[in-house]
Amino acid sequence: RSNNREWFDLGLEEVWKLATSALCYGEEKVSVKISAFVLMSNHYHLLIRTPNANIDEFMKHFNKKFSDELRKRTGRINRMFGGRYKWSIIKNLSHLYNVYRYIYQNPLRASLVFKCEEYPFSTLYYKVNNKRFPILVEQCVDESDLELLCWLNDDVSLEESSSIRR
């Protein structure tokens, strides 16, 4: 999350370019598998798999590159992010689906779009619209599945349980 929860001082299109460039840079330095990425106006959500258990190394490269470029473009001299990133280990398939849904529903919950796949600053948008993302995104599920898209867009507060039935 950005420092003091302030919005980025640039348009999201430009911040998106900086973020995706930083993802590419981090992925060149450290072998990770990106599964989902969503950029919001003052923070981002990232779901990655680190086969070598080196998330700290990847995040160091990604956040440094991202914040350095943001500072360069905005003229800010202080830090861009309010604190250290937070991570958690996904323990099972149900947890994975909940995290996946949470990430992609952020723009929906912020009332920025009517459907998760309409938000242009997410890897879901790229997948559903057959657009090329700058690096390989290892999808957890098949986003072209209409049932899945309906599930991603369901109001979580109306559900008693959140699991995909296959």
Coordinates of N, CA and C in Angstrom, one line a residue:
R1 N 0.9 -1.2 0.0 CA 0.0 0.0 0.0 C 0.9 1.2 0.0
S2 N 0.5 2.3 -0.7 CA 1.3 3.5 -0.8 C 1.4 4.1 0.6
N3 N 2.4 5.0 0.7 CA 2.7 5.7 2.0 C 1.5 6.5 2.3
N4 N 1.0 6.5 3.5 CA -0.1 7.3 4.0 C -1.4 7.0 3.3
R5 N -1.5 5.8 2.6 CA -2.6 5.4 1.8 C -3.0 6.4 0.7
E6 N -2.0 7.3 0.4 CA -2.3 8.3 -0.7 C -2.4 7.6 -2.0
W7 N -3.1 8.2 -2.9 CA -3.2 7.6 -4.3 C -1.9 7.9 -5.0
F8 N -1.5 7.0 -5.9 CA -0.3 7.3 -6.7 C -0.5 8.6 -7.4
D9 N 0.6 9.3 -7.6 CA 0.6 10.7 -8.1 C 0.5 10.7 -9.7
L10 N 0.3 9.5 -10.3 CA 0.3 9.4 -11.7 C -1.0 8.7 -12.1
G11 N -1.4 8.8 -13.4 CA -2.5 8.1 -13.8 C -2.3 6.6 -13.8
L12 N -3.4 5.8 -13.6 CA -3.2 4.4 -13.4 C -2.6 3.7 -14.7
E13 N -2.8 4.3 -15.9 CA -2.2 3.7 -17.1 C -0.7 3.7 -16.9
E14 N -0.2 4.9 -16.5 CA 1.3 5.0 -16.3 C 1.8 4.1 -15.2
V15 N 1.1 4.1 -14.1 CA 1.5 3.3 -13.0 C 1.5 1.8 -13.4
W16 N 0.5 1.4 -14.2 CA 0.3 0.0 -14.6 C 1.6 -0.4 -15.5
K17 N 2.0 0.5 -16.3 CA 3.2 0.3 -17.1 C 4.5 0.1 -16.2
L18 N 4.6 1.0 -15.2 CA 5.7 0.8 -14.3 C 5.6 -0.5 -13.5
A19 N 4.4 -0.8 -13.1 CA 4.3 -2.0 -12.3 C 4.6 -3.3 -13.1
T20 N 4.1 -3.3 -14.3 CA 4.3 -4.5 -15.1 C 5.8 -4.6 -15.5
S21 N 6.4 -3.5 -15.7 CA 7.8 -3.4 -16.0 C 8.6 -4.0 -14.8
A22 N 8.2 -3.5 -13.6 CA 8.9 -4.0 -12.4 C 8.6 -5.5 -12.2
L23 N 7.5 -6.0 -12.5 CA 7.2 -7.4 -12.4 C 8.2 -8.2 -13.4
C24 N 8.3 -7.7 -14.6 CA 9.3 -8.3 -15.5 C 10.7 -8.3 -15.0
Y25 N 11.1 -7.2 -14.4 CA 12.4 -7.0 -13.8 C 12.6 -8.0 -12.7
G26 N 11.6 -8.1 -11.8 CA 11.7 -9.0 -10.7 C 11.8 -10.5 -11.1
E27 N 11.0 -10.8 -12.1 CA 10.9 -12.2 -12.6 C 12.2 -12.6 -13.4
E28 N 12.9 -11.6 -13.9 CA 14.2 -11.9 -14.6 C 15.2 -12.2 -13.5
K29 N 15.1 -11.6 -12.3 CA 16.1 -11.7 -11.3 C 15.8 -13.0 -10.4
V30 N 14.6 -13.3 -10.3 CA 14.2 -14.4 -9.4 C 13.1 -15.3 -10.0
S31 N 13.3 -16.6 -10.0 CA 12.3 -17.4 -10.7 C 11.0 -17.5 -9.8
V32 N 9.9 -16.9 -10.3 CA 8.6 -17.0 -9.7 C 7.6 -17.3 -10.7
K33 N 6.4 -17.7 -10.3 CA 5.3 -17.9 -11.2 C 4.2 -16.9 -10.8
I34 N 3.8 -16.0 -11.6 CA 2.8 -15.0 -11.3 C 1.4 -15.6 -11.7
S35 N 0.5 -15.6 -10.8 CA -0.8 -16.2 -11.0 C -1.9 -15.1 -11.1
A36 N -1.8 -14.0 -10.4 CA -2.8 -12.9 -10.5 C -2.1 -11.6 -10.0
F37 N -2.5 -10.5 -10.7 CA -2.0 -9.2 -10.3 C -3.1 -8.2 -10.6
V38 N -3.4 -7.4 -9.6 CA -4.3 -6.3 -9.7 C -3.7 -5.0 -9.1
L39 N -3.8 -4.0 -9.9 CA -3.3 -2.7 -9.4 C -4.4 -1.8 -9.1
M40 N -4.5 -1.3 -7.9 CA -5.5 -0.3 -7.5 C -4.9 1.1 -7.4
S41 N -5.6 2.1 -7.0 CA -5.1 3.5 -7.0 C -4.1 3.8 -6.0
N42 N -3.9 2.9 -5.0 CA -2.9 3.2 -4.0 C -2.2 1.9 -3.4
H43 N -2.5 0.8 -4.1 CA -1.9 -0.5 -3.7 C -2.1 -1.5 -4.8
Y44 N -1.5 -2.7 -4.5 CA -1.6 -3.8 -5.5 C -1.8 -5.1 -4.8
H45 N -2.3 -6.1 -5.5 CA -2.5 -7.4 -5.0 C -1.7 -8.4 -6.0
L46 N -1.0 -9.3 -5.4 CA -0.2 -10.1 -6.2 C -0.2 -11.6 -5.7
L47 N -0.5 -12.5 -6.5 CA -0.5 -13.9 -6.2 C 0.6 -14.6 -7.0
I48 N 1.6 -15.1 -6.3 CA 2.7 -15.7 -6.9 C 3.1 -17.0 -6.3
R49 N 3.7 -17.8 -7.0 CA 4.3 -19.1 -6.5 C 5.8 -19.0 -6.6
T50 N 6.4 -19.3 -5.5 CA 7.9 -19.2 -5.5 C 8.5 -20.6 -5.3
P51 N 8.8 -21.3 -6.4 CA 9.3 -22.7 -6.3 C 10.5 -22.8 -5.4
N52 N 11.3 -21.8 -5.3 CA 12.5 -21.8 -4.5 C 12.4 -21.1 -3.1
A53 N 11.1 -20.9 -2.7 CA 10.9 -20.2 -1.4 C 11.7 -19.0 -1.2
N54 N 11.7 -18.1 -2.2 CA 12.5 -16.9 -2.2 C 11.6 -15.6 -2.5
I55 N 10.5 -15.6 -1.9 CA 9.6 -14.5 -2.1 C 10.2 -13.1 -1.7
D56 N 11.0 -13.2 -0.6 CA 11.6 -11.9 -0.1 C 12.6 -11.4 -1.2
E57 N 13.3 -12.2 -1.8 CA 14.2 -11.8 -2.9 C 13.5 -11.2 -4.1
F58 N 12.4 -11.8 -4.5 CA 11.6 -11.3 -5.6 C 11.0 -10.0 -5.2
M59 N 10.4 -9.9 -4.1 CA 9.7 -8.7 -3.6 C 10.7 -7.5 -3.5
K60 N 11.9 -7.8 -3.0 CA 12.9 -6.8 -2.9 C 13.2 -6.2 -4.3
H61 N 13.4 -7.0 -5.3 CA 13.6 -6.5 -6.7 C 12.4 -5.8 -7.2
F62 N 11.2 -6.4 -7.1 CA 10.0 -5.8 -7.6 C 9.7 -4.5 -7.0
N63 N 9.6 -4.5 -5.7 CA 9.2 -3.2 -5.0 C 10.2 -2.1 -5.1
K64 N 11.5 -2.5 -5.2 CA 12.5 -1.4 -5.3 C 12.4 -0.8 -6.7
K65 N 12.3 -1.6 -7.7 CA 12.2 -1.1 -9.1 C 10.9 -0.3 -9.3
F66 N 9.8 -0.8 -8.8 CA 8.5 -0.1 -8.8 C 8.6 1.2 -8.1
S67 N 9.0 1.2 -6.9 CA 9.1 2.5 -6.1 C 10.1 3.5 -6.7
D68 N 11.2 3.0 -7.1 CA 12.2 3.9 -7.8 C 11.7 4.6 -9.0
E69 N 11.0 3.8 -9.8 CA 10.4 4.4 -11.0 C 9.2 5.4 -10.7
L70 N 8.4 5.0 -9.7 CA 7.4 5.9 -9.3 C 8.0 7.2 -8.8
R71 N 9.0 7.1 -7.9 CA 9.6 8.3 -7.4 C 10.2 9.2 -8.5
K72 N 10.9 8.5 -9.4 CA 11.5 9.2 -10.6 C 10.5 10.0 -11.4
R73 N 9.3 9.4 -11.6 CA 8.3 10.0 -12.4 C 7.5 11.1 -11.7
T74 N 7.4 11.0 -10.4 CA 6.6 11.9 -9.6 C 7.4 13.0 -8.9
G75 N 8.7 12.8 -8.8 CA 9.6 13.7 -8.2 C 9.6 13.6 -6.6
R76 N 8.9 12.6 -6.1 CA 8.9 12.3 -4.7 C 10.3 11.9 -4.2
I77 N 10.6 12.3 -3.0 CA 11.9 11.9 -2.4 C 11.8 10.9 -1.3
N78 N 10.6 10.8 -0.7 CA 10.4 9.8 0.4 C 9.9 8.5 -0.1
R79 N 9.8 7.5 0.7 CA 9.4 6.2 0.3 C 8.0 6.2 -0.3
M80 N 7.7 5.3 -1.2 CA 6.4 5.2 -1.9 C 5.5 4.4 -1.1
F81 N 6.0 3.3 -0.5 CA 5.1 2.4 0.2 C 5.1 2.5 1.7
G82 N 4.0 2.4 2.3 CA 3.9 2.6 3.7 C 4.6 1.7 4.6
G83 N 4.8 0.5 4.2 CA 5.5 -0.5 5.0 C 5.9 -1.7 4.2
R84 N 6.4 -2.7 4.9 CA 6.8 -3.9 4.3 C 5.5 -4.6 3.7
Y85 N 5.7 -5.3 2.6 CA 4.6 -6.1 2.0 C 4.2 -7.2 3.0
K86 N 3.0 -7.7 2.8 CA 2.5 -8.8 3.7 C 2.2 -10.0 2.8
W87 N 2.5 -11.1 3.3 CA 2.3 -12.4 2.5 C 1.8 -13.4 3.4
S88 N 1.2 -14.4 2.8 CA 0.7 -15.6 3.5 C 0.9 -16.8 2.6
I89 N 1.1 -17.9 3.2 CA 1.2 -19.2 2.5 C -0.2 -19.8 2.2
I90 N -0.4 -20.1 1.0 CA -1.7 -20.8 0.6 C -1.6 -22.2 1.0
K91 N -2.5 -22.7 1.9 CA -2.4 -24.0 2.4 C -3.2 -25.1 1.7
N92 N -4.3 -24.7 1.0 CA -5.1 -25.7 0.3 C -5.8 -25.0 -0.8
L93 N -6.5 -25.9 -1.6 CA -7.2 -25.4 -2.8 C -8.3 -24.4 -2.5
S94 N -9.0 -24.6 -1.4 CA -10.1 -23.7 -1.0 C -9.5 -22.3 -0.7
H95 N -8.4 -22.3 0.0 CA -7.7 -21.0 0.4 C -7.2 -20.3 -0.9
L96 N -6.7 -21.1 -1.8 CA -6.2 -20.5 -3.1 C -7.4 -19.9 -3.8
Y97 N -8.5 -20.5 -3.9 CA -9.7 -19.9 -4.6 C -10.2 -18.7 -3.9
N98 N -10.2 -18.7 -2.6 CA -10.6 -17.5 -1.9 C -9.7 -16.3 -2.1
V99 N -8.4 -16.6 -2.1 CA -7.4 -15.5 -2.4 C -7.5 -15.0 -3.8
Y100 N -7.7 -15.9 -4.7 CA -7.8 -15.6 -6.1 C -9.0 -14.7 -6.3
R101 N -10.1 -15.0 -5.7 CA -11.4 -14.3 -5.8 C -11.2 -12.9 -5.1
Y102 N -10.6 -12.9 -4.0 CA -10.4 -11.6 -3.2 C -9.6 -10.6 -4.1
I103 N -8.5 -11.1 -4.7 CA -7.7 -10.3 -5.5 C -8.5 -9.7 -6.7
Y104 N -9.2 -10.5 -7.4 CA -9.9 -10.0 -8.6 C -11.1 -9.2 -8.3
Q105 N -11.7 -9.4 -7.1 CA -12.9 -8.7 -6.7 C -12.6 -7.3 -6.1
N106 N -11.3 -6.9 -5.9 CA -11.0 -5.6 -5.4 C -11.6 -4.5 -6.2
P107 N -11.4 -4.4 -7.5 CA -12.1 -3.3 -8.3 C -13.6 -3.4 -8.2
L108 N -14.2 -4.6 -8.1 CA -15.6 -4.7 -8.0 C -16.1 -4.2 -6.7
R109 N -15.4 -4.5 -5.6 CA -15.8 -4.0 -4.3 C -15.6 -2.5 -4.1
A110 N -14.7 -2.0 -4.9 CA -14.5 -0.5 -4.9 C -15.4 0.2 -5.8
S111 N -16.3 -0.5 -6.4 CA -17.3 0.0 -7.4 C -16.7 0.7 -8.6
L112 N -15.6 0.1 -9.1 CA -14.9 0.7 -10.2 C -15.4 0.0 -11.5
V113 N -15.9 -1.2 -11.4 CA -16.4 -1.9 -12.5 C -17.6 -2.7 -12.1
F114 N -18.4 -3.2 -13.1 CA -19.5 -4.1 -12.8 C -19.2 -5.6 -12.7
K115 N -18.0 -5.9 -13.4 CA -17.6 -7.3 -13.5 C -16.0 -7.2 -13.3
C116 N -15.5 -8.2 -12.6 CA -14.1 -8.3 -12.3 C -13.2 -8.2 -13.6
E117 N -13.7 -8.9 -14.7 CA -12.9 -9.0 -15.9 C -12.9 -7.7 -16.7
E118 N -13.7 -6.7 -16.3 CA -13.7 -5.4 -17.0 C -12.6 -4.5 -16.5
Y119 N -12.0 -4.8 -15.4 CA -11.0 -3.9 -14.8 C -9.7 -4.0 -15.6
P120 N -9.2 -2.9 -16.3 CA -8.1 -3.1 -17.2 C -6.7 -3.2 -16.6
F121 N -6.7 -3.0 -15.2 CA -5.4 -3.1 -14.6 C -5.2 -4.4 -13.8
S122 N -5.6 -5.5 -14.5 CA -5.5 -6.8 -13.8 C -5.1 -7.8 -14.9
T123 N -4.5 -8.9 -14.4 CA -4.1 -10.0 -15.3 C -5.4 -10.7 -15.8
L124 N -6.5 -10.7 -15.1 CA -7.7 -11.3 -15.5 C -8.2 -10.6 -16.8
Y125 N -8.2 -9.3 -16.8 CA -8.6 -8.5 -18.0 C -7.8 -9.0 -19.2
Y126 N -6.5 -9.2 -19.0 CA -5.7 -9.6 -20.1 C -6.0 -11.0 -20.6
K127 N -6.3 -11.9 -19.7 CA -6.6 -13.3 -20.0 C -7.9 -13.3 -20.7
V128 N -9.0 -12.7 -20.2 CA -10.3 -12.8 -20.7 C -10.4 -12.2 -22.1
N129 N -9.7 -11.1 -22.3 CA -9.7 -10.4 -23.6 C -8.6 -10.8 -24.5
N130 N -8.0 -11.9 -24.3 CA -6.9 -12.5 -25.1 C -5.8 -11.4 -25.5
K131 N -5.5 -10.6 -24.5 CA -4.4 -9.7 -24.6 C -3.1 -10.3 -24.1
R132 N -2.0 -9.8 -24.6 CA -0.7 -10.3 -24.2 C -0.2 -9.6 -23.0
F133 N 0.0 -10.3 -21.9 CA 0.6 -9.7 -20.7 C 2.2 -9.8 -20.9
P134 N 2.9 -8.8 -20.4 CA 4.4 -8.8 -20.7 C 5.2 -10.0 -20.3
I135 N 4.7 -10.7 -19.3 CA 5.3 -12.0 -18.8 C 4.3 -13.1 -18.7
L136 N 4.8 -14.3 -18.6 CA 3.9 -15.4 -18.5 C 3.1 -15.4 -17.2
V137 N 1.8 -15.5 -17.3 CA 1.0 -15.6 -16.1 C 0.5 -17.0 -16.0
E138 N 0.8 -17.7 -14.9 CA 0.4 -19.1 -14.7 C -0.9 -19.0 -14.0
Q139 N -2.0 -19.2 -14.8 CA -3.3 -19.2 -14.2 C -3.6 -20.4 -13.3
C140 N -4.3 -20.1 -12.2 CA -4.7 -21.1 -11.3 C -5.9 -21.9 -11.8
V141 N -6.8 -21.2 -12.6 CA -8.0 -21.8 -13.1 C -8.2 -21.2 -14.5
D142 N -9.2 -21.7 -15.2 CA -9.4 -21.3 -16.6 C -10.4 -20.2 -16.6
E143 N -9.9 -18.9 -16.8 CA -10.8 -17.8 -16.7 C -11.7 -17.6 -17.9
S144 N -11.6 -18.5 -18.9 CA -12.5 -18.4 -20.0 C -13.8 -19.2 -19.7
D145 N -13.8 -19.9 -18.6 CA -15.0 -20.7 -18.2 C -16.0 -19.7 -17.6
L146 N -17.2 -19.6 -18.3 CA -18.2 -18.7 -17.9 C -18.7 -18.9 -16.5
E147 N -18.8 -20.2 -16.1 CA -19.2 -20.5 -14.7 C -18.2 -19.9 -13.7
L148 N -16.9 -19.9 -14.0 CA -15.9 -19.3 -13.1 C -16.1 -17.8 -13.1
L149 N -16.3 -17.2 -14.2 CA -16.4 -15.7 -14.2 C -17.7 -15.3 -13.4
C150 N -18.7 -16.1 -13.5 CA -19.9 -15.8 -12.7 C -19.5 -15.9 -11.2
W151 N -18.8 -17.0 -10.9 CA -18.4 -17.2 -9.5 C -17.5 -16.0 -9.0
L152 N -16.6 -15.6 -9.8 CA -15.7 -14.5 -9.5 C -16.5 -13.2 -9.2
N153 N -17.6 -13.0 -9.9 CA -18.4 -11.8 -9.8 C -19.5 -11.9 -8.8
D154 N -19.7 -13.1 -8.2 CA -20.7 -13.2 -7.2 C -20.4 -12.4 -6.0
D155 N -21.4 -11.9 -5.3 CA -21.3 -11.1 -4.1 C -21.0 -12.1 -3.0
V156 N -19.7 -12.0 -2.5 CA -19.3 -13.0 -1.4 C -20.1 -12.9 -0.2
S157 N -20.6 -11.7 0.1 CA -21.4 -11.5 1.4 C -22.7 -12.3 1.3
L158 N -23.2 -12.7 0.1 CA -24.4 -13.4 0.0 C -24.2 -14.9 0.1
E159 N -23.0 -15.3 0.1 CA -22.7 -16.8 0.1 C -22.4 -17.3 1.5
E160 N -22.8 -18.5 1.7 CA -22.5 -19.2 3.0 C -21.1 -19.8 2.9
S161 N -20.8 -20.3 1.8 CA -19.4 -20.9 1.6 C -18.9 -20.5 0.2
S162 N -17.6 -20.4 0.1 CA -17.1 -20.0 -1.2 C -16.2 -21.1 -1.7
S163 N -16.7 -22.0 -2.5 CA -15.9 -23.0 -3.2 C -16.4 -23.2 -4.6
I164 N -15.5 -23.6 -5.4 CA -15.9 -23.9 -6.8 C -16.3 -25.3 -6.9
R165 N -17.4 -25.5 -7.5 CA -17.9 -26.9 -7.7 C -17.5 -27.4 -9.1
R166 N -16.8 -28.4 -9.2 CA -16.3 -28.9 -10.5 C -16.8 -30.4 -10.6

